[in-house]
Coordinates of N, CA, C and O in Angstrom, one line a residue:
X1 N 3.0 4.4 -24.3 CA 2.9 5.7 -23.7 C 3.1 6.7 -24.8 O 4.1 6.7 -25.5
X2 N 2.2 7.6 -25.0 CA 2.3 8.7 -26.0 C 2.0 10.0 -25.3 O 1.1 10.1 -24.4
X3 N 2.8 11.1 -25.6 CA 2.5 12.4 -25.1 C 2.5 13.4 -26.3 O 3.1 13.1 -27.3
X4 N 1.8 14.5 -26.0 CA 1.8 15.6 -27.0 C 2.2 16.8 -26.2 O 1.6 17.2 -25.2
X5 N 3.4 17.3 -26.4 CA 4.4 17.0 -27.4 C 5.1 15.7 -27.0 O 5.2 15.3 -25.9
X6 N 5.7 15.1 -28.0 CA 6.5 13.9 -27.8 C 7.9 14.3 -27.1 O 8.2 15.4 -27.0
X7 N 8.6 13.3 -26.7 CA 10.0 13.5 -26.2 C 10.0 13.7 -24.7 O 11.0 14.2 -24.1
X8 N 8.9 13.3 -24.0 CA 8.8 13.4 -22.5 C 9.4 12.1 -21.9 O 9.4 11.1 -22.4
X9 N 10.0 12.3 -20.7 CA 10.5 11.2 -19.9 C 9.4 10.5 -19.1 O 8.5 11.2 -18.6
X10 N 9.4 9.2 -19.0 CA 8.4 8.5 -18.3 C 9.0 7.6 -17.2 O 10.0 6.9 -17.5
X11 N 8.5 7.6 -16.0 CA 8.9 6.7 -15.0 C 7.7 6.1 -14.3 O 6.7 6.8 -14.1
X12 N 7.7 4.8 -14.0 CA 6.6 4.1 -13.4 C 7.0 3.6 -12.0 O 8.2 3.4 -11.7
X13 N 6.1 3.4 -11.1 CA 6.4 2.9 -9.8 C 6.7 1.4 -9.8 O 7.2 0.9 -8.7
X14 N 6.6 0.8 -10.9 CA 7.1 -0.7 -11.0 C 8.3 -0.8 -11.8 O 8.6 -1.8 -12.4
X15 N 9.2 0.3 -11.7 CA 10.5 0.3 -12.2 C 10.7 0.3 -13.7 O 11.8 -0.1 -14.2
X16 N 9.7 0.7 -14.5 CA 9.9 0.9 -15.9 C 10.1 2.4 -16.2 O 9.6 3.2 -15.5
X17 N 10.9 2.7 -17.2 CA 11.2 4.0 -17.6 C 11.6 4.2 -19.0 O 12.1 3.2 -19.6
X18 N 11.4 5.3 -19.6 CA 12.0 5.6 -20.9 C 12.3 7.1 -20.9 O 11.8 7.9 -20.2
X19 N 13.3 7.4 -21.8 CA 13.8 8.8 -21.8 C 13.0 9.7 -22.7 O 13.0 10.9 -22.5
X20 N 12.3 9.1 -23.7 CA 11.5 10.0 -24.6 C 10.3 9.3 -25.2 O 10.5 8.1 -25.7
X21 N 9.2 9.9 -25.1 CA 8.0 9.3 -25.7 C 8.0 9.6 -27.2 O 8.6 10.5 -27.6
X22 N 7.3 8.7 -27.9 CA 6.5 7.6 -27.5 C 7.4 6.4 -27.1 O 8.5 6.2 -27.7
X23 N 6.9 5.6 -26.2 CA 7.6 4.4 -25.8 C 6.6 3.3 -25.4 O 5.4 3.6 -25.1
X24 N 7.1 2.1 -25.3 CA 6.2 0.9 -25.0 C 6.9 0.1 -23.9 O 8.1 -0.1 -23.9
X25 N 6.1 -0.3 -23.0 CA 6.6 -1.2 -21.9 C 5.8 -2.6 -22.1 O 4.6 -2.5 -22.3
X26 N 6.5 -3.7 -21.9 CA 5.9 -5.0 -21.9 C 5.8 -5.4 -20.4 O 6.9 -5.6 -19.8
X27 N 4.6 -5.4 -19.8 CA 4.5 -5.8 -18.4 C 3.3 -6.7 -18.2 O 2.4 -6.8 -19.1
X28 N 3.2 -7.4 -17.1 CA 2.1 -8.2 -16.8 C 0.8 -7.5 -16.9 O 0.7 -6.4 -16.4
X29 N -0.2 -8.1 -17.4 CA -1.5 -7.5 -17.6 C -2.3 -7.3 -16.3 O -3.3 -6.6 -16.3
X30 N -1.8 -7.9 -15.2 CA -2.5 -7.7 -13.9 C -1.7 -6.6 -13.1 O -1.9 -6.5 -11.9
X31 N -0.8 -5.8 -13.8 CA -0.1 -4.8 -13.1 C -1.0 -3.6 -12.7 O -2.1 -3.4 -13.3
X32 N -0.5 -2.9 -11.7 CA -1.2 -1.7 -11.3 C -0.1 -0.8 -10.8 O 0.8 -1.2 -10.0
X33 N 0.0 0.5 -11.4 CA 1.2 1.3 -11.1 C 0.8 2.8 -11.3 O -0.1 3.1 -12.0
X34 N 1.7 3.7 -10.8 CA 1.6 5.1 -11.1 C 2.6 5.5 -12.1 O 3.7 4.8 -12.2
X35 N 2.3 6.5 -12.9 CA 3.2 7.0 -14.0 C 3.5 8.5 -13.7 O 2.5 9.2 -13.4
X36 N 4.7 8.8 -13.9 CA 5.1 10.3 -13.8 C 5.8 10.6 -15.2 O 6.7 9.9 -15.6
X37 N 5.3 11.7 -15.8 CA 5.8 12.1 -17.1 C 6.3 13.5 -16.9 O 5.6 14.4 -16.4
X38 N 7.6 13.8 -17.4 CA 8.2 15.1 -17.3 C 8.8 15.5 -18.6 O 9.3 14.7 -19.4
X39 N 8.8 16.8 -18.8 CA 9.4 17.4 -20.0 C 9.7 18.8 -19.7 O 8.9 19.5 -19.1
X40 N 10.9 19.3 -20.0 CA 11.3 20.6 -19.7 C 10.4 21.6 -20.4 O 10.0 21.4 -21.6
X41 N 9.9 22.6 -19.6 CA 9.0 23.6 -20.1 C 7.5 23.2 -20.0 O 6.7 24.0 -20.4
X42 N 7.3 22.0 -19.4 CA 5.9 21.6 -19.2 C 5.7 21.1 -17.8 O 6.6 20.7 -17.1
X43 N 4.5 21.2 -17.3 CA 4.1 20.8 -16.0 C 4.2 19.2 -15.9 O 3.8 18.5 -16.8
X44 N 4.8 18.7 -14.8 CA 4.8 17.2 -14.6 C 3.4 16.7 -14.6 O 2.5 17.4 -14.1
X45 N 3.2 15.5 -15.1 CA 1.9 14.8 -15.1 C 2.1 13.5 -14.3 O 3.0 12.7 -14.6
X46 N 1.1 13.2 -13.4 CA 1.1 11.9 -12.7 C -0.2 11.3 -12.9 O -1.3 12.0 -12.8
X47 N -0.3 10.0 -13.1 CA -1.5 9.3 -13.3 C -1.4 7.8 -12.8 O -0.3 7.4 -12.4
X48 N -2.5 7.1 -12.9 CA -2.5 5.7 -12.4 C -3.0 4.8 -13.6 O -3.9 5.1 -14.3
X49 N -2.3 3.7 -13.7 CA -2.8 2.6 -14.6 C -3.2 1.4 -13.8 O -2.5 1.0 -12.9
X50 N -4.3 0.9 -14.1 CA -4.8 -0.3 -13.4 C -5.2 -1.4 -14.4 O -4.9 -1.3 -15.5
X51 N -5.9 -2.4 -13.9 CA -6.3 -3.5 -14.8 C -7.7 -3.8 -14.5 O -8.3 -3.5 -13.5
X52 N -8.4 -4.4 -15.5 CA -9.7 -4.9 -15.4 C -9.9 -6.1 -16.3 O -9.1 -6.3 -17.2
X53 N -11.0 -6.8 -16.1 CA -11.2 -8.0 -16.9 C -11.6 -7.5 -18.3 O -12.4 -6.7 -18.5
X54 N -10.8 -8.0 -19.3 CA -11.0 -7.7 -20.7 C -12.4 -8.1 -21.2 O -13.0 -9.0 -20.6
X55 N -12.9 -7.5 -22.2 CA -14.2 -7.8 -22.8 C -14.2 -9.3 -23.1 O -15.2 -10.0 -22.8
X56 N -13.2 -9.8 -23.7 CA -13.2 -11.3 -24.1 C -12.7 -12.1 -22.9 O -12.9 -13.3 -22.8
X57 N -12.2 -11.4 -21.8 CA -11.7 -12.2 -20.7 C -12.8 -12.9 -19.9 O -12.7 -14.0 -19.5
X58 N -14.0 -12.2 -19.8 CA -15.1 -12.8 -19.1 C -15.6 -14.0 -19.8 O -15.9 -15.0 -19.2
X59 N -15.7 -13.9 -21.1 CA -16.2 -15.0 -21.9 C -15.2 -16.2 -21.9 O -15.5 -17.4 -21.8
X60 N -13.9 -15.8 -21.9 CA -12.8 -16.9 -21.8 C -12.9 -17.5 -20.5 O -12.7 -18.8 -20.4
X61 N -13.1 -16.8 -19.4 CA -13.2 -17.3 -18.1 C -14.4 -18.3 -18.0 O -14.3 -19.4 -17.5
X62 N -15.6 -17.9 -18.6 CA -16.7 -18.8 -18.6 C -16.4 -20.1 -19.3 O -16.7 -21.2 -18.9
X63 N -15.7 -19.9 -20.5 CA -15.3 -21.1 -21.3 C -14.4 -22.0 -20.5 O -14.5 -23.2 -20.6
X64 N -13.5 -21.4 -19.8 CA -12.5 -22.2 -19.0 C -13.2 -23.0 -17.9 O -12.9 -24.1 -17.7
X65 N -14.2 -22.4 -17.3 CA -15.0 -23.1 -16.3 C -15.7 -24.3 -16.9 O -15.7 -25.4 -16.3
X66 N -16.3 -24.1 -18.0 CA -17.1 -25.2 -18.7 C -16.1 -26.2 -19.2 O -16.3 -27.4 -19.0
X67 N -15.1 -25.8 -20.0 CA -14.3 -26.8 -20.7 C -13.1 -27.2 -19.9 O -12.7 -28.4 -19.9
X68 N -12.4 -26.3 -19.1 CA -11.2 -26.6 -18.5 C -11.4 -26.8 -17.0 O -10.4 -27.1 -16.3
X69 N -12.5 -26.7 -16.5 CA -12.8 -26.8 -15.1 C -12.2 -25.6 -14.3 O -11.7 -24.6 -14.9
X70 N -12.2 -25.7 -13.0 CA -11.8 -24.6 -12.2 C -10.3 -24.4 -12.3 O -9.8 -23.3 -12.0
X71 N -9.5 -25.4 -12.6 CA -8.1 -25.3 -12.7 C -7.7 -24.3 -13.8 O -6.9 -23.4 -13.6
X72 N -8.3 -24.5 -15.0 CA -8.0 -23.6 -16.1 C -8.4 -22.2 -15.7 O -7.7 -21.2 -16.0
X73 N -9.5 -22.0 -15.1 CA -10.0 -20.7 -14.7 C -9.1 -20.1 -13.7 O -8.7 -18.9 -13.8
X74 N -8.6 -20.9 -12.8 CA -7.7 -20.4 -11.7 C -6.4 -20.0 -12.3 O -5.8 -18.9 -11.9
X75 N -5.8 -20.7 -13.3 CA -4.6 -20.3 -14.0 C -4.7 -19.0 -14.6 O -3.9 -18.1 -14.5
X76 N -5.8 -18.8 -15.4 CA -6.0 -17.5 -16.1 C -6.2 -16.3 -15.1 O -5.6 -15.3 -15.3
X77 N -6.9 -16.6 -14.0 CA -7.1 -15.5 -13.0 C -5.7 -15.2 -12.3 O -5.4 -14.0 -12.1
X78 N -4.9 -16.2 -12.0 CA -3.6 -16.0 -11.4 C -2.6 -15.3 -12.3 O -1.9 -14.4 -11.9
X79 N -2.6 -15.7 -13.6 CA -1.6 -15.2 -14.5 C -2.0 -13.8 -15.0 O -1.2 -13.1 -15.6
X80 N -3.3 -13.4 -14.9 CA -3.7 -12.2 -15.4 C -4.1 -12.2 -16.9 O -4.4 -11.2 -17.5
X81 N -4.2 -13.4 -17.4 CA -4.5 -13.6 -18.9 C -5.8 -13.0 -19.3 O -6.0 -12.6 -20.4
X82 N -6.7 -12.9 -18.3 CA -8.1 -12.3 -18.7 C -8.1 -10.8 -18.4 O -9.2 -10.2 -18.6
X83 N -7.0 -10.2 -18.1 CA -7.0 -8.7 -17.8 C -6.4 -7.9 -18.9 O -5.7 -8.4 -19.7
X84 N -6.8 -6.7 -18.9 CA -6.2 -5.6 -19.8 C -5.8 -4.5 -18.9 O -6.4 -4.2 -17.9
X85 N -4.7 -3.8 -19.2 CA -4.3 -2.6 -18.5 C -5.2 -1.4 -19.1 O -5.5 -1.4 -20.2
X86 N -5.5 -0.5 -18.2 CA -6.3 0.7 -18.6 C -5.8 1.9 -17.9 O -5.5 1.8 -16.7
X87 N -5.5 3.0 -18.6 CA -5.7 3.1 -20.0 C -4.5 2.5 -20.8 O -3.4 2.4 -20.3
X88 N -4.8 2.0 -22.0 CA -3.8 1.3 -22.8 C -4.2 1.5 -24.3 O -5.1 1.0 -24.7
X89 N -3.4 2.4 -25.0 CA -2.2 3.1 -24.6 C -2.6 4.3 -23.7 O -3.7 4.9 -23.8
X90 N -1.6 4.7 -22.9 CA -1.8 5.9 -22.1 C -1.4 7.1 -23.0 O -0.3 7.2 -23.6
X91 N -2.3 8.1 -23.2 CA -2.1 9.3 -24.0 C -2.3 10.5 -23.1 O -3.3 10.7 -22.5
X92 N -1.2 11.3 -23.1 CA -1.2 12.5 -22.2 C -0.9 13.8 -23.0 O 0.1 13.8 -23.7
X93 N -1.8 14.8 -22.8 CA -1.5 16.1 -23.4 C -0.8 16.9 -22.3 O -1.5 17.2 -21.3
X94 N 0.4 17.3 -22.5 CA 1.2 18.0 -21.5 C 0.8 19.5 -21.5 O 0.6 20.0 -22.6
X95 N 0.8 20.1 -20.3 CA 0.5 21.5 -20.2 C 1.8 22.3 -20.1 O 2.6 21.9 -19.3
X96 N 1.8 23.4 -20.8 CA 3.0 24.3 -20.7 C 3.1 24.8 -19.3 O 2.1 25.2 -18.7
X97 N 4.4 24.9 -18.8 CA 4.6 25.4 -17.5 C 4.5 27.0 -17.6 O 4.8 27.5 -18.7
X98 N 4.1 27.6 -16.6 CA 4.0 29.1 -16.6 C 5.4 29.6 -16.5 O 6.3 29.1 -15.7
X99 N 5.7 30.6 -17.3 CA 7.0 31.3 -17.2 C 7.1 32.1 -15.9 O 6.1 32.7 -15.5
X100 N 8.3 32.2 -15.4 CA 8.6 33.0 -14.2 C 8.6 34.5 -14.7 O 9.0 34.8 -15.8
X101 N 8.3 35.4 -13.8 CA 8.3 36.8 -14.1 C 9.6 37.3 -14.7 O 9.6 38.1 -15.6
X102 N 10.7 36.8 -14.2 CA 12.0 37.3 -14.7 C 12.3 36.8 -16.1 O 13.2 37.3 -16.7
X103 N 11.6 35.8 -16.6 CA 11.8 35.2 -17.9 C 11.0 35.9 -19.0 O 11.1 35.6 -20.1
X104 N 10.1 36.8 -18.6 CA 9.2 37.5 -19.5 C 9.8 38.7 -20.1 O 10.6 39.3 -19.7

């Protein structure tokens, strides 16, 4: 997770969090979750991270079917080994919050 500016707090719906970006989470590649990023003086940002079959994942899956049979392909599909998280890395440009009239 990277933000501009750095130093933002990150929380995910699958219970991962960090106090200040940049930060890294190690999670299963078949995860799907929402992300909330907050930093004082900036608007909160919320987004979604999902998974898809990696470019090499489809070729590996075909190779598994040919060489390893359906069991090998099933293990990769179940474990998420053929998936990648997207976006990865997550890069967010935070927007400055508008100042209140009394702060001007």
